[in-house]
XYZ file of C-alpha atoms in Angstrom:
78
model
C 0.000 0.000 0.000
C 2.871 2.354 0.790
C 4.335 1.997 -2.717
C 1.026 3.055 -4.275
C 0.997 6.241 -2.183
C 4.625 6.983 -3.078
C 3.873 6.513 -6.772
C 0.887 8.813 -6.541
C 2.935 11.446 -4.737
C 5.653 11.242 -7.397
C 3.032 11.584 -10.133
C 1.489 14.644 -8.489
C 4.910 16.275 -8.125
C 5.648 15.609 -11.791
C 2.324 17.133 -12.817
C 3.014 20.165 -10.606
C 6.394 20.701 -12.265
C 4.893 20.373 -15.732
C 2.121 22.874 -14.973
C 4.635 25.334 -13.521
C 6.816 24.884 -16.619
C 3.842 25.526 -18.912
C 3.112 28.712 -16.969
C 6.692 29.908 -17.353
C 6.658 29.056 -21.042
C 3.409 30.973 -21.501
C 4.789 33.959 -19.590
C 7.912 33.952 -21.772
C 5.749 33.826 -24.895
C 3.632 36.741 -23.698
C 6.762 38.771 -22.955
C 8.060 37.981 -26.449
C 4.805 39.157 -28.042
C 4.943 42.367 -26.007
C 8.547 42.818 -27.174
C 7.438 42.425 -30.801
C 4.642 44.958 -30.339
C 6.488 47.648 -28.373
C 10.137 46.880 -29.240
C 11.388 46.862 -25.661
C 14.631 44.890 -25.757
C 14.550 44.336 -21.972
C 11.401 42.211 -22.306
C 13.050 39.998 -24.892
C 16.173 39.605 -22.760
C 13.983 38.522 -19.830
C 11.682 36.291 -21.896
C 14.429 34.016 -23.233
C 15.604 32.706 -19.801
C 11.967 32.434 -18.656
C 11.106 30.259 -21.648
C 14.249 28.147 -21.217
C 13.486 27.556 -17.537
C 9.894 26.686 -18.466
C 11.142 24.100 -20.944
C 13.505 22.666 -18.338
C 10.692 22.405 -15.770
C 8.538 20.586 -18.306
C 11.428 18.270 -19.231
C 12.139 17.503 -15.575
C 8.482 16.871 -14.835
C 8.220 14.545 -17.816
C 11.373 12.529 -17.116
C 12.104 12.589 -13.369
C 10.019 10.348 -11.138
C 11.362 10.871 -7.649
C 9.700 11.841 -4.410
C 10.991 15.095 -2.945
C 9.123 14.845 0.355
C 6.788 12.173 1.546
C 4.996 10.860 4.573
C 7.305 9.751 7.344
C 7.217 6.091 8.167
C 6.015 5.355 11.682
C 7.204 1.784 11.631
C 5.048 -1.334 11.805
C 1.630 -0.896 13.374
C 0.874 -3.297 16.248
């Protein structure tokens, strides 16, 4: 039973990382569109690392299946 809970926790953490990565990727895309509309070079300089970090979060969420923090084991129940 404990392995099922650990697998579910790992899956939820992966989904959380992928959603956060999609948000960063979307934010970087919005900043790029604003750069194209208003020609503010600062927005483009900021948007590139934001999009790269978003891609890395998505990649990590897709490939890594490890539990960062989980329930503490109390030992065998009597």
